[in-house]
mmCIF file of C-alpha atoms (C1' of nucleotides) in Angstrom:
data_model
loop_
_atom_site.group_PDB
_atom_site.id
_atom_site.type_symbol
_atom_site.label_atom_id
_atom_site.label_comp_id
_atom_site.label_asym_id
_atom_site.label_seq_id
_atom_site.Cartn_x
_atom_site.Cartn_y
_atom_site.Cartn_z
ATOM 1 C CA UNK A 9 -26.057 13.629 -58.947
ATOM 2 C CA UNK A 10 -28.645 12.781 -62.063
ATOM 3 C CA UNK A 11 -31.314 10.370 -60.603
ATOM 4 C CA UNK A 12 -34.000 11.587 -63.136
ATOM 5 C CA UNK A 13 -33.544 8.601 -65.730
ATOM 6 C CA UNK A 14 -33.572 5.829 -62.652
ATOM 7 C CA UNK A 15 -37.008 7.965 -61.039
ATOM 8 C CA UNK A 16 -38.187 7.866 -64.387
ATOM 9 C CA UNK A 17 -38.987 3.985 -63.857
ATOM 10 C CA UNK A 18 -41.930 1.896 -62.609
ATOM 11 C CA UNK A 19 -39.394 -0.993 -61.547
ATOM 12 C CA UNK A 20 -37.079 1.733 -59.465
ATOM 13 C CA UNK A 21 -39.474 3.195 -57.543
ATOM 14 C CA UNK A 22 -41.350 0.178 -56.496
ATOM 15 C CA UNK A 23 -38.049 -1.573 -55.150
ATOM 16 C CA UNK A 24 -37.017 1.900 -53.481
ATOM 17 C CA UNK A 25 -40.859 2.592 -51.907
ATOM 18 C CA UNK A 26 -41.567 -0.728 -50.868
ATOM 19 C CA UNK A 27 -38.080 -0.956 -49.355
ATOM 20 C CA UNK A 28 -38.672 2.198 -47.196
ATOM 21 C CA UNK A 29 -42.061 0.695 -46.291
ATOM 22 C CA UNK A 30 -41.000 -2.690 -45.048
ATOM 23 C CA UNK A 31 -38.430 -0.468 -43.360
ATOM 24 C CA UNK A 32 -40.448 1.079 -40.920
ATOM 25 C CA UNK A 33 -42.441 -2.601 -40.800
ATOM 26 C CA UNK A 34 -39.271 -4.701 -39.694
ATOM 27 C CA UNK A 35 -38.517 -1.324 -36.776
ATOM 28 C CA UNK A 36 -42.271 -2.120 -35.712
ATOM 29 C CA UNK A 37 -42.844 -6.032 -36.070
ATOM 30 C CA UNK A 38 -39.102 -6.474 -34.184
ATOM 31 C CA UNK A 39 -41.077 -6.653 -30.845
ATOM 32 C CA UNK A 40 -42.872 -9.767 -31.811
ATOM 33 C CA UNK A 41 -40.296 -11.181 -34.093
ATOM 34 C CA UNK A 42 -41.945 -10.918 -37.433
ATOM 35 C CA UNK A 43 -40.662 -10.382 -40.361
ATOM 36 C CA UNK A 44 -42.703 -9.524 -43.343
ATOM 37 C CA UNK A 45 -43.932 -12.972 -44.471
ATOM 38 C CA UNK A 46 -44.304 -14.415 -41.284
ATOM 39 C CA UNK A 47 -46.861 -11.373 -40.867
ATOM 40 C CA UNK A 48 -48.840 -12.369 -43.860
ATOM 41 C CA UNK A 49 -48.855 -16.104 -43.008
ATOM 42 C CA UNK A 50 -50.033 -15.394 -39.462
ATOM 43 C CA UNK A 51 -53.044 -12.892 -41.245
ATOM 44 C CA UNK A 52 -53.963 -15.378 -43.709
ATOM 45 C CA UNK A 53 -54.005 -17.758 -41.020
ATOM 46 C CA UNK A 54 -55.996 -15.956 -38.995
ATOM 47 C CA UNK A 55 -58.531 -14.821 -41.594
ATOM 48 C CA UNK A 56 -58.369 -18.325 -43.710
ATOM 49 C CA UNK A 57 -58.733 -21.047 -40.280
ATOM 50 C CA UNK A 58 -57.885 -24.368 -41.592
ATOM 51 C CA UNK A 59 -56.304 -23.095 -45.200
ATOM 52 C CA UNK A 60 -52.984 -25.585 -46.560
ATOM 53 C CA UNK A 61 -49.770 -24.783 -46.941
ATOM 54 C CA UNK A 62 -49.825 -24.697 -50.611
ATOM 55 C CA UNK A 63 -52.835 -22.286 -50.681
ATOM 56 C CA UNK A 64 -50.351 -19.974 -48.752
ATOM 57 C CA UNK A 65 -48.172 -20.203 -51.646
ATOM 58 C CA UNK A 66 -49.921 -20.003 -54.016
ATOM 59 C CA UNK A 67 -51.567 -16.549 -52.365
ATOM 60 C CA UNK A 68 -48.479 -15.146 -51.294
ATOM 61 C CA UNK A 69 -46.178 -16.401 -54.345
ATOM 62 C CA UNK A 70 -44.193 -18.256 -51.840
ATOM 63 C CA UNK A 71 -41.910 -21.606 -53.386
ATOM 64 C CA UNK A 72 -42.791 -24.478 -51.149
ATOM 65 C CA UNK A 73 -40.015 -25.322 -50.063
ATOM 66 C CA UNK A 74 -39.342 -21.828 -48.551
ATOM 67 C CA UNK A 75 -42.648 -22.197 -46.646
ATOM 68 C CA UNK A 76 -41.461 -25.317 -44.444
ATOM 69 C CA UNK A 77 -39.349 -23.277 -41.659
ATOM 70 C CA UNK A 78 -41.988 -20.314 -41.644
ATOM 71 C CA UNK A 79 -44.689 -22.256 -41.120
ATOM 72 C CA UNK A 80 -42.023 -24.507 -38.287
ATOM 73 C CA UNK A 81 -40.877 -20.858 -36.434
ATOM 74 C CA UNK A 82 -44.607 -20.089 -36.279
ATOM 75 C CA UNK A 83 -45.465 -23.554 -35.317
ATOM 76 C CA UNK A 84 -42.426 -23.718 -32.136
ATOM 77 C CA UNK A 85 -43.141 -20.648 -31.368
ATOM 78 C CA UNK A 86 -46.638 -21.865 -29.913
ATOM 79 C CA UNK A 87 -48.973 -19.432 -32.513
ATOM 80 C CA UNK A 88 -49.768 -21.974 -34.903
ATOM 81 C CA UNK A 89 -51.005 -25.829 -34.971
ATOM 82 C CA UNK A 90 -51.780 -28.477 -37.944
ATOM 83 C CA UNK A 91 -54.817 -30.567 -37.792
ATOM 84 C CA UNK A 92 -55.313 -33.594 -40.438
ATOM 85 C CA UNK A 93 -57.287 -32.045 -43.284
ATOM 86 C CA UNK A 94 -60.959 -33.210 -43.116
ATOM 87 C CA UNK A 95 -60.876 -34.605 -46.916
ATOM 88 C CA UNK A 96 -57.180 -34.737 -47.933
ATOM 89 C CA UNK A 97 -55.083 -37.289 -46.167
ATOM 90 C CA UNK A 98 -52.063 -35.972 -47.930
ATOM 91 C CA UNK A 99 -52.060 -31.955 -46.879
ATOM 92 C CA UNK A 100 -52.450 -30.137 -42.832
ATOM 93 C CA UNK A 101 -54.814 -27.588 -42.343
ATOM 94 C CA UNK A 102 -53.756 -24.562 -40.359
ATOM 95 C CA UNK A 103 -55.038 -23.316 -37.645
ATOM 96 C CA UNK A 104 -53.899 -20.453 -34.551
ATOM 97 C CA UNK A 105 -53.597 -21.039 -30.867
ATOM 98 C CA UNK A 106 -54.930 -18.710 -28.887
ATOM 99 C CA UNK A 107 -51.842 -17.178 -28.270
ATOM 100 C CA UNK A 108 -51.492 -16.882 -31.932
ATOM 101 C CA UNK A 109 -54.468 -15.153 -31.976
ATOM 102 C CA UNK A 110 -53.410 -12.713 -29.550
ATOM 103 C CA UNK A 111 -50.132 -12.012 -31.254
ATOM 104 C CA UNK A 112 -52.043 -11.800 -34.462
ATOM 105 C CA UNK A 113 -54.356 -9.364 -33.426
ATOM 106 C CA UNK A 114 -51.889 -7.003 -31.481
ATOM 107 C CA UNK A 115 -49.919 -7.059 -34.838
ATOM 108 C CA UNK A 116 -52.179 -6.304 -37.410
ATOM 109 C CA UNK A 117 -53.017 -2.917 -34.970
ATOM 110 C CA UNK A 118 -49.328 -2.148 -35.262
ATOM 111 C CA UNK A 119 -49.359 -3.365 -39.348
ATOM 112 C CA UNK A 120 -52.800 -0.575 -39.419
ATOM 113 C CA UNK A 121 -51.208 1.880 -37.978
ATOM 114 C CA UNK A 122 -47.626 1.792 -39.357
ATOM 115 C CA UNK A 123 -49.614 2.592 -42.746
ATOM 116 C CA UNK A 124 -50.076 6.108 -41.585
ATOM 117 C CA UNK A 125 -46.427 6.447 -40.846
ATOM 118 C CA UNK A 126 -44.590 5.111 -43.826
ATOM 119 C CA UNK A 127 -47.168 7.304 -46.388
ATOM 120 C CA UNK A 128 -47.265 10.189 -43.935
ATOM 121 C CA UNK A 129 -46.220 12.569 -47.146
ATOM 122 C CA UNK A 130 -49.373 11.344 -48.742
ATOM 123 C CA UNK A 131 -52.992 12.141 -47.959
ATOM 124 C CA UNK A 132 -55.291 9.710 -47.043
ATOM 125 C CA UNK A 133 -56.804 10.001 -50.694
ATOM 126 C CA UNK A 134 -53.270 9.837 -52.347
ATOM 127 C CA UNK A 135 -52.846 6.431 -50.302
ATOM 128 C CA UNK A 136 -56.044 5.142 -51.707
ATOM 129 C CA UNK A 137 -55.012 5.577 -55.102
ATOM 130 C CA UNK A 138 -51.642 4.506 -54.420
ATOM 131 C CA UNK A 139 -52.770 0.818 -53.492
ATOM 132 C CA UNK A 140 -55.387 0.901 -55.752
ATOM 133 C CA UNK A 141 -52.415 1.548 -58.600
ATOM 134 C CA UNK A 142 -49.873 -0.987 -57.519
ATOM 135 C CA UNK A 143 -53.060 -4.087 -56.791
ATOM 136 C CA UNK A 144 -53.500 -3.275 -60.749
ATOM 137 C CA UNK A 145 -49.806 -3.952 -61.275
ATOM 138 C CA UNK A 146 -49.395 -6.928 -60.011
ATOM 139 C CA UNK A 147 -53.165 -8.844 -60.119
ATOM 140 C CA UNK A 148 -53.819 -10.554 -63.285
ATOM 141 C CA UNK B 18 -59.248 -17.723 -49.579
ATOM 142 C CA UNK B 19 -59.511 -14.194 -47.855
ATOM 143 C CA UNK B 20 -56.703 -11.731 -48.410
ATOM 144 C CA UNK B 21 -59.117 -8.226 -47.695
ATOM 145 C CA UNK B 22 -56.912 -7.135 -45.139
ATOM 146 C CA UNK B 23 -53.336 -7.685 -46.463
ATOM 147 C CA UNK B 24 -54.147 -6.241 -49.978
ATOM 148 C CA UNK B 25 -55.718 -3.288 -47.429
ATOM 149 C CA UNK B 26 -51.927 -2.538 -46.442
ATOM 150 C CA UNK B 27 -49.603 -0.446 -48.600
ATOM 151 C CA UNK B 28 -46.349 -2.870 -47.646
ATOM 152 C CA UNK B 29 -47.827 -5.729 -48.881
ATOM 153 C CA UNK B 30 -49.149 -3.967 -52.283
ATOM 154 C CA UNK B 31 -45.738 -2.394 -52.729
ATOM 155 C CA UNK B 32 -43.984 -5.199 -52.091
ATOM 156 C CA UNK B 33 -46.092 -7.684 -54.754
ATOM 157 C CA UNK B 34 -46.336 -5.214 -57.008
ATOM 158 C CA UNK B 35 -41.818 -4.178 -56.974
ATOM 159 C CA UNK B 36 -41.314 -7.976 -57.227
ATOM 160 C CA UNK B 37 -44.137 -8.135 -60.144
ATOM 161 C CA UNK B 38 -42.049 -5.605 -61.964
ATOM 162 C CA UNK B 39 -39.020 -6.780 -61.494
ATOM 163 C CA UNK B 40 -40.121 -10.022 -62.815
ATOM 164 C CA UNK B 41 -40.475 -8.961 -66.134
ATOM 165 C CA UNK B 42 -37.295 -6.798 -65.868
ATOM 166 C CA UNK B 43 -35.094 -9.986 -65.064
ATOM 167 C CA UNK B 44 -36.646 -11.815 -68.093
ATOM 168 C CA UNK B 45 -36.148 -8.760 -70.482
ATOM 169 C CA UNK B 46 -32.644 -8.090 -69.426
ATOM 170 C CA UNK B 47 -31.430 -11.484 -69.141
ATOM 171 C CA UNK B 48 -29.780 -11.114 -72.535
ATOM 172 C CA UNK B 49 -27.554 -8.642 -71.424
ATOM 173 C CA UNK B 50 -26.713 -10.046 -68.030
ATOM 174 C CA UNK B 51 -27.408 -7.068 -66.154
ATOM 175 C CA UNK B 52 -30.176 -7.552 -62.913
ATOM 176 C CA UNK B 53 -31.491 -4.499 -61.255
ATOM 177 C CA UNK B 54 -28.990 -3.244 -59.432
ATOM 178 C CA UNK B 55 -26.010 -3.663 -62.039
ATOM 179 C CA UNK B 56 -28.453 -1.362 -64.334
ATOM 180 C CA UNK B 57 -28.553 1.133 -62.136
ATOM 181 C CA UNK B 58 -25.513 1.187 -61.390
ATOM 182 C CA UNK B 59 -24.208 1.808 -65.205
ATOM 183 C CA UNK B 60 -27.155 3.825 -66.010
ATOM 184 C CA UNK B 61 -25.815 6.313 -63.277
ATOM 185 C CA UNK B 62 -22.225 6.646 -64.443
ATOM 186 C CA UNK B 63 -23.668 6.843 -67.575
ATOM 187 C CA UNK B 64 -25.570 9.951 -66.898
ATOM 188 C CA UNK B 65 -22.787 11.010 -64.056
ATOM 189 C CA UNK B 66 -18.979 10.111 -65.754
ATOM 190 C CA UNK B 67 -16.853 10.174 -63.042
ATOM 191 C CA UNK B 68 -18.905 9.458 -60.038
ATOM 192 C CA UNK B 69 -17.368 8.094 -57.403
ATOM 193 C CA UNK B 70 -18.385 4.477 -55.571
ATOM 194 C CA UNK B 71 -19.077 6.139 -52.450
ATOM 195 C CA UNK B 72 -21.939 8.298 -54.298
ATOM 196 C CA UNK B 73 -23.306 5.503 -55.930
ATOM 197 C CA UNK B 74 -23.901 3.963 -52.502
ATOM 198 C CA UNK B 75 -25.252 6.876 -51.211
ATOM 199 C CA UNK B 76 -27.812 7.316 -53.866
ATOM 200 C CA UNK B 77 -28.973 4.000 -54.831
ATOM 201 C CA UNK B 78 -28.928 2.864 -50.535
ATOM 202 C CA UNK B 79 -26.703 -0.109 -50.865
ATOM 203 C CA UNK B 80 -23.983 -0.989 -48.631
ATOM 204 C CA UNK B 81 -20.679 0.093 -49.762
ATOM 205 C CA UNK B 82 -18.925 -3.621 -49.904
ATOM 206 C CA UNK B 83 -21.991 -4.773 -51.432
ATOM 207 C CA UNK B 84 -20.867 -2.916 -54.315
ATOM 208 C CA UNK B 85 -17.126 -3.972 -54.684
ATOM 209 C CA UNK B 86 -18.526 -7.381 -56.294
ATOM 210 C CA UNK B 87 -21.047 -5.354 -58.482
ATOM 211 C CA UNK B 88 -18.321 -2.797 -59.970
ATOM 212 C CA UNK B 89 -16.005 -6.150 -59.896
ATOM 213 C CA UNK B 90 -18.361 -7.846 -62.690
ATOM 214 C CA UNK B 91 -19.339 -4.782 -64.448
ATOM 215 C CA UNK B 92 -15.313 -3.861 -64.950
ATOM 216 C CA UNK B 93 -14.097 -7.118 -65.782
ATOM 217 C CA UNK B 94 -17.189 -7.134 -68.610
ATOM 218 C CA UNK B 95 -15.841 -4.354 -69.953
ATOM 219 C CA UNK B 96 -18.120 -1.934 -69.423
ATOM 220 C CA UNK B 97 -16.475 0.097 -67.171
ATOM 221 C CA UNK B 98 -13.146 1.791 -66.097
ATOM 222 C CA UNK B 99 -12.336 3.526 -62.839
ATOM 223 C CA UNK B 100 -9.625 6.379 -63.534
ATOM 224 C CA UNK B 101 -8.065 8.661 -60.775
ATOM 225 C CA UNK B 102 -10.236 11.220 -59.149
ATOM 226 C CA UNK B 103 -8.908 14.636 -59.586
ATOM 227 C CA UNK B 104 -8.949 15.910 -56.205
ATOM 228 C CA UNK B 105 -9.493 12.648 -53.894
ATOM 229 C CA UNK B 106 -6.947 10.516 -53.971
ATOM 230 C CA UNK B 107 -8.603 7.900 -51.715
ATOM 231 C CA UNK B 108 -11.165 8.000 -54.503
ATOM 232 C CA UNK B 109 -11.666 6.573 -58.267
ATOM 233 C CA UNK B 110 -13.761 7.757 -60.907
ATOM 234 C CA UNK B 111 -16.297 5.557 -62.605
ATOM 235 C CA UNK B 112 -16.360 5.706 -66.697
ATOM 236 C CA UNK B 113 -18.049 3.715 -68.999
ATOM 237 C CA UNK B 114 -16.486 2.543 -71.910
ATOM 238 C CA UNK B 115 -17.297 2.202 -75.375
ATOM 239 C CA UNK B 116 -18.303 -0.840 -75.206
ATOM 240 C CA UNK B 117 -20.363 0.121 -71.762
ATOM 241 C CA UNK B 118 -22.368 3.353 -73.491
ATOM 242 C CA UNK B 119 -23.349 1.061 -75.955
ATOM 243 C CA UNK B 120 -24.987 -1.813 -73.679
ATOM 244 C CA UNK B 121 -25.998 0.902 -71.667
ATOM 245 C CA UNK B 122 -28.208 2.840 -74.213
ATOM 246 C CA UNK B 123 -29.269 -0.544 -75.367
ATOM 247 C CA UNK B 124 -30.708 -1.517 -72.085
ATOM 248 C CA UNK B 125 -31.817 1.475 -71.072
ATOM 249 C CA UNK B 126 -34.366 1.240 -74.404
ATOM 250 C CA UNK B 127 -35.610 -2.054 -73.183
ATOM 251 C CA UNK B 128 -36.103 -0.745 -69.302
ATOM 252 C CA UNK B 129 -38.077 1.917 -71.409
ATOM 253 C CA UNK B 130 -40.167 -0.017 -73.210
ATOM 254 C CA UNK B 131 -40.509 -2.563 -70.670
ATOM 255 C CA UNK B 132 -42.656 -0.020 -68.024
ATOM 256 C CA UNK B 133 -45.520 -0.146 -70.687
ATOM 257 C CA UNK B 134 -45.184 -4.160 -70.486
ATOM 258 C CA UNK B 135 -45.294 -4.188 -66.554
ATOM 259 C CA UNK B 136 -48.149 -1.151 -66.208
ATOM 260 C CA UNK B 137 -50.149 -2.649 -69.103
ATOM 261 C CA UNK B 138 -53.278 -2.473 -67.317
ATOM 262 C CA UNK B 139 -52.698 1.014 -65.957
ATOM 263 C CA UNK B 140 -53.266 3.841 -68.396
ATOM 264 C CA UNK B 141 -50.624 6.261 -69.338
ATOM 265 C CA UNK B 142 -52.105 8.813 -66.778
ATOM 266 C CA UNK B 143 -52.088 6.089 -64.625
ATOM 267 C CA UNK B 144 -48.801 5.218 -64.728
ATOM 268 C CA UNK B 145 -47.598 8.991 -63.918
ATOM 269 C CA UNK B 146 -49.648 8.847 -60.917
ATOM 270 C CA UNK B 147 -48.635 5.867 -59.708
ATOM 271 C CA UNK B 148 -44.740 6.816 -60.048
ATOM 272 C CA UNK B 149 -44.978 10.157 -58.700
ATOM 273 C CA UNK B 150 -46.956 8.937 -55.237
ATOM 274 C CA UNK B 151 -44.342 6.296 -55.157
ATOM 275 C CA UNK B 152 -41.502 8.706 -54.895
ATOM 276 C CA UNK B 153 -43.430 10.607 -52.264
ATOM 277 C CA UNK B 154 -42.860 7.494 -49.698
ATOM 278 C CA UNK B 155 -39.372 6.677 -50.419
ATOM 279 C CA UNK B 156 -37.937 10.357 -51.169
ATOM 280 C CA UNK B 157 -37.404 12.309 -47.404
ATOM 281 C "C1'" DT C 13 -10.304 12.164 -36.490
ATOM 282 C "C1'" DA C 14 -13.114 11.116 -40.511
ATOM 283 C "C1'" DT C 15 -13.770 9.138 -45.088
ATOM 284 C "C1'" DT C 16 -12.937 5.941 -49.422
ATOM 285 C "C1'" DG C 17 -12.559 1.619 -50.798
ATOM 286 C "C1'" DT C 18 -11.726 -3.031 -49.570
ATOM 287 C "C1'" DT C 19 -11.680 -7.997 -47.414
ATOM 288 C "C1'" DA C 20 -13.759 -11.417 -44.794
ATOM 289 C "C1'" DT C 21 -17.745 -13.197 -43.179
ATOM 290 C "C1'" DA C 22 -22.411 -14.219 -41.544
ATOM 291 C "C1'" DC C 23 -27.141 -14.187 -42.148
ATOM 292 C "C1'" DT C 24 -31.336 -14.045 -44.837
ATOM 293 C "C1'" DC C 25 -33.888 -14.762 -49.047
ATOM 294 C "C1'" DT C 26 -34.884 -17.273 -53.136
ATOM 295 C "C1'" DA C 27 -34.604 -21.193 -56.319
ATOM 296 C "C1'" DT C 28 -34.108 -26.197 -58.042
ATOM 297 C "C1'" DA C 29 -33.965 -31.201 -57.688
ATOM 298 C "C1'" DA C 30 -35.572 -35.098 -55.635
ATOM 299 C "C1'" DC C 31 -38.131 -37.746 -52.317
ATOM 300 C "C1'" DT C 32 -42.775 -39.780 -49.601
ATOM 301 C "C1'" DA C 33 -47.272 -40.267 -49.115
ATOM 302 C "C1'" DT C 34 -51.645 -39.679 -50.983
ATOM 303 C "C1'" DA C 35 -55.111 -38.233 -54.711
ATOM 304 C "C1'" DT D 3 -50.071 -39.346 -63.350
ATOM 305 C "C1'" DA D 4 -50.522 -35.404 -60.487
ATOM 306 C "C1'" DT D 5 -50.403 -32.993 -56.017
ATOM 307 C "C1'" DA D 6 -49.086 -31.828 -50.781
ATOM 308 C "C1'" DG D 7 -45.463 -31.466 -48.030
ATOM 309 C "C1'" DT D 8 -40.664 -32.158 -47.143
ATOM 310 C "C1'" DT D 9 -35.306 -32.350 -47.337
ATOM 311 C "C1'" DA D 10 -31.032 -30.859 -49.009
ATOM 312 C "C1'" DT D 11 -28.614 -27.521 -51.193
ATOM 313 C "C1'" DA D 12 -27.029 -23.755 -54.102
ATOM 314 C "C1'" DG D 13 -27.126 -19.082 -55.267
ATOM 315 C "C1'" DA D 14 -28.347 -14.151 -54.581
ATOM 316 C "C1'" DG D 15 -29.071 -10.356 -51.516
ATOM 317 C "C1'" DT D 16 -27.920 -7.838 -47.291
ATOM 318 C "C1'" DA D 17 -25.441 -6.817 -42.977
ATOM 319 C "C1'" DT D 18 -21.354 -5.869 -39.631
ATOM 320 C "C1'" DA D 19 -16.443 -5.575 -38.258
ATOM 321 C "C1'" DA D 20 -12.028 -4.319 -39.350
ATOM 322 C "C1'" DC D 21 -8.267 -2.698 -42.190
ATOM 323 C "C1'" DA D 22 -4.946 0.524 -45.339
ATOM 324 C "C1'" DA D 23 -4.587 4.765 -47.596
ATOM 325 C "C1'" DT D 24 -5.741 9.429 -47.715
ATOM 326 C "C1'" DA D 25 -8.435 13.642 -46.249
#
DNA sequence: TATTGTTATACTCTATAACTATA
DNA sequence: TATAGTTATAGAGTATAACAATA
């Protein structure tokens, strides 16, 4: 079977890596119940106390419409809470529980070390460049 | 707004940078109706006449009823015909047409051109690298 | 028994329009 | 006028079960 045109591609490999990545990811995260953006919402979250819905948008390239039950799962699930913004009436700042916290941490060990998994055909220096490449590709 | 740790992660970079790429790939091949998975699809019985749906599946990782619908469309665009296989009989071959080669080989020169378009702030060295570490993580 | 191709179907992901409250 | 958050909804992508025909 010819694959060499398809392999030839930026676009082809992306989709095919990134889908082998978030692979192993959904195996790993399935213990918590995370999926890939509920992951990144949680981190931002958890790095950004306080931040707005749209800002997660906007950083993740999320519509924000799509946001509303993420941000509701994370919220019923007891790891999130919204607190009136201290100088806009109109948006919520975000903020984790401490059992959001917990979760948050405990995942982003398992997120760390997954890394070493997914790549393990690549040398610590090849990963380097690798996400060095593909934050060029798609930061403006 | 802090996002250090999940631009650290090679999931996350993959994943923004595939969808990046494929941005520009739906706007380029709008004109000729095709979205990712219908080009690859035609690009590989292009370059393999009389492959079978079953190896399509297998090489590109989709479901096989995912890709009744797919060979549906591209068939009733006229792009391609599926003749008896010569030895399976539970099997069909997958042609293009004339009309098909032609699209095909027109697409495939935009998909072409398009990398340098999506990779434009990588260098042409770059760009090799970048592929080639890519199909390290997804090829096994 | 196993495989090819198919139907039906469910679930998730992504996108658009339109609304409210506030800036 | 513009923005933050929301609802409703449509479309695209992905997944499983089950079937007929053939190997």
């Amino acid at each position: 079977m010819d694959t060499h045109y398809l392999e030839s591609l930026l676009g082809y490999n992306a989709r095919r890596a990134a889908l082998a990545v978030i692979g192993v990811f959904l195996q790993r995260m399935e213990p918590y119940g995370l999926r890939p953006v509920d992951f990144s919402v949680l981190t931002l979250i958890a790095h950004n106390p306080g931040v707005t819905s749209r800002q997660i948008c906007t950083a993740l390239d999320i519509l924000p419409p799509n946001l509303v039950g993420i941000v509701k799962s994370l919220q019923s699930r007891g790891w999130i809470v919204r607190r009136p913004h201290p100088t806009d009436r109109r948006a919520q700042g975000l903020h984790l529980t401490e059992a959001g916290r917990l979760l948050q941490s405990q995942a982003q060990v398992t997120a760390t070390q997954l890394e070493n998994d997914a790549a393990s055909p690549l040398t610590a220096r090849e990963l380097d460049t690798l996400k060095l490449l593909l934050r060029k590709v798609y930061q403006r």
